[in-house]
Amino acid sequence: TPSATVRKINTAEQMRVDTLAGACLIFTGTLLVYASTLHASAAGGDASEFAFVACDRSIAHPPGYPTFTMLASVGTELFGG
């Protein structure tokens, strides 16, 4: 019957909306926890090593701070250094 088909479609759409809402809730909660525990800057006192790594495009000691290393390398290429 047509009403049964409409009911199935509405149920499927509602499940999709519920799943999306749940995913957004989990993402927001995770982002809030991450942001609240984020360190204000790169931890540690390895400024001279980081400067060398940026110019040399090598790898800093573990954990290596790969995002900093890549961005500093790009900055070095763009602005000279």
Short mmCIF file of C-alpha atoms in Angstrom, two decimals:
data_model
loop_
_atom_site.label_atom_id
_atom_site.label_comp_id
_atom_site.label_asym_id
_atom_site.label_seq_id
_atom_site.Cartn_x
_atom_site.Cartn_y
_atom_site.Cartn_z
CA THR A 1 0.00 0.00 0.00
CA PRO A 2 1.15 3.55 -0.59
CA SER A 3 1.04 4.51 3.08
CA ALA A 4 3.37 1.63 4.01
CA THR A 5 5.89 2.84 1.41
CA VAL A 6 5.69 6.39 2.72
CA ARG A 7 6.16 5.09 6.28
CA LYS A 8 9.30 3.14 5.24
CA ILE A 9 10.77 6.20 3.51
CA ASN A 10 10.04 8.42 6.50
CA THR A 11 11.62 5.86 8.84
CA ALA A 12 14.74 5.68 6.66
CA GLU A 13 15.00 9.46 6.49
CA GLN A 14 14.55 9.72 10.25
CA MET A 15 17.31 7.16 10.82
CA ARG A 16 19.59 9.17 8.52
CA VAL A 17 18.82 12.38 10.41
CA ASP A 18 19.37 10.66 13.77
CA THR A 19 22.69 9.21 12.59
CA LEU A 20 23.86 12.59 11.33
CA ALA A 21 22.81 14.30 14.55
CA GLY A 22 24.65 11.69 16.60
CA ALA A 23 27.78 12.05 14.49
CA CYS A 24 27.70 15.84 14.86
CA LEU A 25 27.24 15.50 18.62
CA ILE A 26 30.21 13.13 18.93
CA PHE A 27 32.37 15.36 16.72
CA THR A 28 31.50 18.48 18.72
CA GLY A 29 32.17 16.73 22.02
CA THR A 30 35.51 15.42 20.81
CA LEU A 31 36.49 18.83 19.45
CA LEU A 32 35.63 20.49 22.78
CA VAL A 33 37.71 17.99 24.75
CA TYR A 34 40.61 18.36 22.31
CA ALA A 35 40.48 22.17 22.36
CA SER A 36 40.25 22.34 26.14
CA THR A 37 43.34 20.13 26.59
CA LEU A 38 45.41 21.63 23.76
CA HIS A 39 48.80 23.02 24.73
CA ALA A 40 49.18 26.72 24.02
CA SER A 41 52.33 26.20 21.93
CA ALA A 42 54.83 23.54 21.04
CA ALA A 43 55.82 21.98 24.33
CA GLY A 44 59.42 21.88 25.32
CA GLY A 45 62.43 24.10 24.90
CA ASP A 46 63.86 23.00 21.58
CA ALA A 47 63.75 26.33 19.70
CA SER A 48 67.24 26.04 18.25
CA GLU A 49 66.60 22.49 17.06
CA PHE A 50 63.31 23.58 15.47
CA ALA A 51 65.04 26.44 13.66
CA PHE A 52 67.66 24.05 12.29
CA VAL A 53 65.02 21.52 11.25
CA ALA A 54 63.04 24.21 9.39
CA CYS A 55 66.06 25.24 7.33
CA ASP A 56 67.47 21.77 6.83
CA ARG A 57 64.14 19.99 6.20
CA SER A 58 65.20 17.18 8.49
CA ILE A 59 63.30 15.44 11.25
CA ALA A 60 63.34 16.66 14.83
CA HIS A 61 63.69 14.15 17.64
CA PRO A 62 60.55 12.12 18.41
CA PRO A 63 57.72 13.03 18.22
CA GLY A 64 59.18 15.29 15.56
CA TYR A 65 56.37 17.87 15.45
CA PRO A 66 55.66 17.11 11.78
CA THR A 67 53.12 19.90 11.29
CA PHE A 68 55.53 22.52 12.61
CA THR A 69 58.36 21.10 10.54
CA MET A 70 56.34 21.17 7.30
CA LEU A 71 54.92 24.66 7.89
CA ALA A 72 58.31 26.07 8.89
CA SER A 73 59.87 24.55 5.80
CA VAL A 74 57.23 26.19 3.58
CA GLY A 75 57.77 29.49 5.40
CA THR A 76 61.50 29.22 4.89
CA GLU A 77 61.01 28.67 1.16
CA LEU A 78 58.49 31.50 0.77
CA PHE A 79 60.21 34.14 2.86
CA GLY A 80 63.82 33.02 2.68
CA GLY A 81 65.69 32.17 5.77
#
